[in-house]
CSV table of C-alpha atoms in Angstrom, one decimal:
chain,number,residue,atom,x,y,z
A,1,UNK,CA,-18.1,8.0,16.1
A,2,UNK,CA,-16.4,5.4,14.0
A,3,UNK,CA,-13.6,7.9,12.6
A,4,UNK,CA,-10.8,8.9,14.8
A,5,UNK,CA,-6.9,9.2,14.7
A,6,UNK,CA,-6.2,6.5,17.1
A,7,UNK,CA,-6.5,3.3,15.5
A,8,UNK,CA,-7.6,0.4,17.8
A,9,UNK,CA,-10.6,0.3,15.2
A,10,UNK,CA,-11.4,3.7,15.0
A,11,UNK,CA,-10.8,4.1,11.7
A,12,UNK,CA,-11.8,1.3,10.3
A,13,UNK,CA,-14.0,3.4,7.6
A,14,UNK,CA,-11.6,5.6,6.1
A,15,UNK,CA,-9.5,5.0,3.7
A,16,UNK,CA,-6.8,6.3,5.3
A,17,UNK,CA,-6.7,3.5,8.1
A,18,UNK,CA,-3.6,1.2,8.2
A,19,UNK,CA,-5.6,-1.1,10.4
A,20,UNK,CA,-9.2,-2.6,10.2
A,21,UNK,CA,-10.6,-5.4,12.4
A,22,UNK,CA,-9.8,-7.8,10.2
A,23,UNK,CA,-5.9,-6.8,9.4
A,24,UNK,CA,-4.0,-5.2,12.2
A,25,UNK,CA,-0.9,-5.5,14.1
A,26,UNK,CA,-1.1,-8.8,16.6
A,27,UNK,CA,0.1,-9.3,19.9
A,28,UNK,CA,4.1,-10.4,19.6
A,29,UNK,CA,4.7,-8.8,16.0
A,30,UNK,CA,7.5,-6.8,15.7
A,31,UNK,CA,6.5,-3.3,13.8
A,32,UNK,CA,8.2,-1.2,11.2
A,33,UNK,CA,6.8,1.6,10.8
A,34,UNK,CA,8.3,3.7,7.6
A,35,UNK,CA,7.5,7.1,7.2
A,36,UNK,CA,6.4,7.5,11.2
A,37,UNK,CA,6.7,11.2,11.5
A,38,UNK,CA,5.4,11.6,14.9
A,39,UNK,CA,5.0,8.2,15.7
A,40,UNK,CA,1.7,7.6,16.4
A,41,UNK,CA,0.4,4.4,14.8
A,42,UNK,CA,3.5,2.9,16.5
A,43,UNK,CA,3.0,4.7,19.9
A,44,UNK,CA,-1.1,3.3,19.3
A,45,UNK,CA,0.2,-0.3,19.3
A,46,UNK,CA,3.0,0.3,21.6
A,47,UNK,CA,1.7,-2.4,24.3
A,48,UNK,CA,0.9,-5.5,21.5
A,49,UNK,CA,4.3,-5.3,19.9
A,50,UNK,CA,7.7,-7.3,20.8
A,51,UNK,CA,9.7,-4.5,19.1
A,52,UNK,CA,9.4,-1.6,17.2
A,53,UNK,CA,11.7,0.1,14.5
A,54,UNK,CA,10.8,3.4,13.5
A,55,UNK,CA,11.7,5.1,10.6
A,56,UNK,CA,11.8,8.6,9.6
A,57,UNK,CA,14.4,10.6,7.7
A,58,UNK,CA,13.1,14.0,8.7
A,59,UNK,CA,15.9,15.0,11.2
A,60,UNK,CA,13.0,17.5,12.7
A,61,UNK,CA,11.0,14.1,14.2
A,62,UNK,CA,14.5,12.9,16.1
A,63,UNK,CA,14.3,14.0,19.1
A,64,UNK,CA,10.0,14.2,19.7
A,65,UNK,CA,10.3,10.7,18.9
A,66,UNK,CA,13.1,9.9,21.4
A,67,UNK,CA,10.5,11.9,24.4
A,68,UNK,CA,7.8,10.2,23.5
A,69,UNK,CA,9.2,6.6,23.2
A,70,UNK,CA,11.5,7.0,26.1
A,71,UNK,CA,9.5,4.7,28.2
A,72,UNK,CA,9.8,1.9,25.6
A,73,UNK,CA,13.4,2.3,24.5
A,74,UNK,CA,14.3,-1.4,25.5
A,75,UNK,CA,11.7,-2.4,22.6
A,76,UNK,CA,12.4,0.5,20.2
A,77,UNK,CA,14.6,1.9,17.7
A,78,UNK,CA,14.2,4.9,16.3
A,79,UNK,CA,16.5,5.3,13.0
A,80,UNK,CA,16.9,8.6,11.2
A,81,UNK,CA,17.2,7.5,7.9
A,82,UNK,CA,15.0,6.9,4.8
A,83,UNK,CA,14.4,3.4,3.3
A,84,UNK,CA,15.6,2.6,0.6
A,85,UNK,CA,17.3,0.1,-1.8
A,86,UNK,CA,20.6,0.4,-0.5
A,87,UNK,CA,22.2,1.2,2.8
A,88,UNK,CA,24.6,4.0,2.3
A,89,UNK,CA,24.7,8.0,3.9
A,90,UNK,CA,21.2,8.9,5.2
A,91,UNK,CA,19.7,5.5,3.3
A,92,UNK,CA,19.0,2.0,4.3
A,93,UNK,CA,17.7,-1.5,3.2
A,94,UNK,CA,15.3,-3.5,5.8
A,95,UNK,CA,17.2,-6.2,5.8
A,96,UNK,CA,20.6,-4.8,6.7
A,97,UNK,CA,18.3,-3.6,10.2
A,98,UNK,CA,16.5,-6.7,11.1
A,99,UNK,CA,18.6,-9.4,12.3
A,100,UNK,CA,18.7,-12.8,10.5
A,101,UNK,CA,17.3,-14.7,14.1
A,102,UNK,CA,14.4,-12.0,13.8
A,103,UNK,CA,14.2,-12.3,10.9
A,104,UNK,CA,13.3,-15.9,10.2
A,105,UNK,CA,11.5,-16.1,13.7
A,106,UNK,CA,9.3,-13.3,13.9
A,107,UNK,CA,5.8,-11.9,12.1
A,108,UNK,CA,6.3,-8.3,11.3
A,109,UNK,CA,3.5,-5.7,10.4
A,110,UNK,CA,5.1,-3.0,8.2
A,111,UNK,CA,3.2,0.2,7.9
A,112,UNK,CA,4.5,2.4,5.5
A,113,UNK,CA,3.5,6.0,4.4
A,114,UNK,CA,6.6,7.7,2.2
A,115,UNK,CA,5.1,10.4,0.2
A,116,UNK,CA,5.2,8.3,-3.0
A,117,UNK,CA,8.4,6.4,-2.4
A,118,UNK,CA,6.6,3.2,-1.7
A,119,UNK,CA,7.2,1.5,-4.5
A,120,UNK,CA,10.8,1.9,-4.6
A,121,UNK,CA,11.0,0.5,-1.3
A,122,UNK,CA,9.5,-2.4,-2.2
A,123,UNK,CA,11.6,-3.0,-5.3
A,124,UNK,CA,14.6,-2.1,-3.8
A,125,UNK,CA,13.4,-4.2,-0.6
A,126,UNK,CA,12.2,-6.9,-2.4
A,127,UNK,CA,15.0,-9.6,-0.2
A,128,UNK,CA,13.2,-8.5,3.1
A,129,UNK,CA,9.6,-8.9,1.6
A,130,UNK,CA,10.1,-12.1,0.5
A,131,UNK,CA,12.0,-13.9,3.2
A,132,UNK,CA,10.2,-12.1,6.2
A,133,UNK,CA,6.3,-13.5,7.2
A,134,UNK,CA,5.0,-9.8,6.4
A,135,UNK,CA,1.6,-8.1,6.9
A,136,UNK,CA,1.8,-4.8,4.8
A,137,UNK,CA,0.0,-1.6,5.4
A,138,UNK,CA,0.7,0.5,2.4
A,139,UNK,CA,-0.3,4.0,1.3
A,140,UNK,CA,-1.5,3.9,-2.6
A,141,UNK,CA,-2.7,7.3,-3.2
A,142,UNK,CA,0.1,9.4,-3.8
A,143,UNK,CA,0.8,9.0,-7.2
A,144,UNK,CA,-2.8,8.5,-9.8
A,145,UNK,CA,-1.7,4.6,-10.5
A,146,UNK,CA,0.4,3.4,-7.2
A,147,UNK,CA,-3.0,0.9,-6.2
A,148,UNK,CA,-2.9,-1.3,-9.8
A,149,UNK,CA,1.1,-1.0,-9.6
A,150,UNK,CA,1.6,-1.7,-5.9
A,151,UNK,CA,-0.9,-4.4,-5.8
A,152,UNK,CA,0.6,-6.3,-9.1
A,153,UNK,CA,4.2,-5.8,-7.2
A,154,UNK,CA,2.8,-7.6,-4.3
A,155,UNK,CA,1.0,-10.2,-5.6
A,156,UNK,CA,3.9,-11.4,-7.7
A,157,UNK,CA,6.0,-11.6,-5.1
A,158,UNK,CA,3.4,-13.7,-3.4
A,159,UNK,CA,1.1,-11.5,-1.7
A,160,UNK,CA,-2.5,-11.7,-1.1
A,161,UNK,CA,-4.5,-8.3,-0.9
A,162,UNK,CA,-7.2,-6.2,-0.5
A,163,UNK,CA,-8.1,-2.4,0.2
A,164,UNK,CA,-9.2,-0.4,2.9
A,165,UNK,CA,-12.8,0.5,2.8
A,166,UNK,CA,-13.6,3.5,0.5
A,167,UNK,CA,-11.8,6.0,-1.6
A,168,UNK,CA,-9.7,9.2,-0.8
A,169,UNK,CA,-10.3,12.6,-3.1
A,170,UNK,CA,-6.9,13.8,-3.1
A,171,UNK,CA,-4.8,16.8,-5.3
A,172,UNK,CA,-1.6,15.1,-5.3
A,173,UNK,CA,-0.2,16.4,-8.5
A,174,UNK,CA,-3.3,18.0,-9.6
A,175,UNK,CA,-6.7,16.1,-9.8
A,176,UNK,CA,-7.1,13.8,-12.4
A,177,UNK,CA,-9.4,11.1,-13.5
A,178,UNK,CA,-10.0,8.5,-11.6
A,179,UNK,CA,-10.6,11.2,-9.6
A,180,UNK,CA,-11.2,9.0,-6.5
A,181,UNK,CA,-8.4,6.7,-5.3
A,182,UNK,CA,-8.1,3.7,-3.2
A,183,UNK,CA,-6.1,4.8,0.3
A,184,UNK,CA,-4.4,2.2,1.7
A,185,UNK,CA,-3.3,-1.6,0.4
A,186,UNK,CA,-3.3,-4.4,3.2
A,187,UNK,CA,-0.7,-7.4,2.1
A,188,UNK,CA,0.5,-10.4,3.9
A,189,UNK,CA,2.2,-13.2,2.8
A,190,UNK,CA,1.2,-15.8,5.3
């Protein structure tokens, strides 16, 4: 009963969750969602936000994404392209997507889930996280030490934090000790 794939406090026991009822994506925030494969946190909050931007560099997600947002296409964006530290080819930085009005006006709620390429977006993103009135929803269990590195990262650049409930088993890279890892970090720097 209290797990799910929804959100809208479903999941608020796993570890896996990107929201809780404590930390979740407000009425008015404008969402990034990085790493959204098929979209559906973003499609889950769809009614609560002022805009969305998805991003996801598998080309195979383009055009499910388009069907299933095409309803809300006056409040989305759906960019094929990676994040990254610079904007170049298939590669781009936050801050070259957001405008600078939305930028300084808005609350965003990033959710990001990159297969181990969080912390590169951070560092490489590091102008957008620090100018922008951010709650973060980041995955930490891909590689054995991303919750210690990923939460110092965020805390010096102002951040406070806390995990979701529990811890995730996972193989990533074979299973090592600490055997269990934390699953998601929430962030916010307002």
């Amino acid at each position: 009963e209290r797990e799910g794939l929804l959100g809208n406090g479903v999941l608020e026991c796993s570890p896996h969750s990107y929201q809780d009822s404590g930390f979740k994506v407000e009425e008015g925030d404008v969402l990034l969602d990085v790493g959204c494969a098929e979209g559906i946190f973003t499609f889950d909050n769809i009614e609560k936000v002022e805009r969305a931007y998805l991003f996801e560099s598998s080309s195979e997600w383009k055009a499910p994404l388009q069907r299933t947002f095409a309803p809300y296409l006056d409040k989305v964006d759906i960019i094929n392209k990676c994040v990254s530290g610079r904007t170049v080819g298939n590669e781009i930085m936050l801050i070259d997507v957001i405008s600078r009005d939305l930028l300084k006006e808005s609350h965003f709620f990033v959710k990001m889930d990159v297969e181990g390429a969080e912390r590169s977006i951070l560092k490489g993103n590091e102008d957008f996280f620090s100018i922008a009135k951010v709650k973060l929803s980041c995955c930490v269990y891909h590689r054995q030490d991303d919750a210690q590195v990923i939460e110092a990262m965020l805390k010096s650049m102002g951040y406070k934090t806390r995990f979701s409930e529990g811890y995730m088993l996972t193989a990533m890279n074979g299973i090592h000790y600490p055997y269990f890892r934390h699953g998601v970090i929430y962030a916010q720097n307002y």
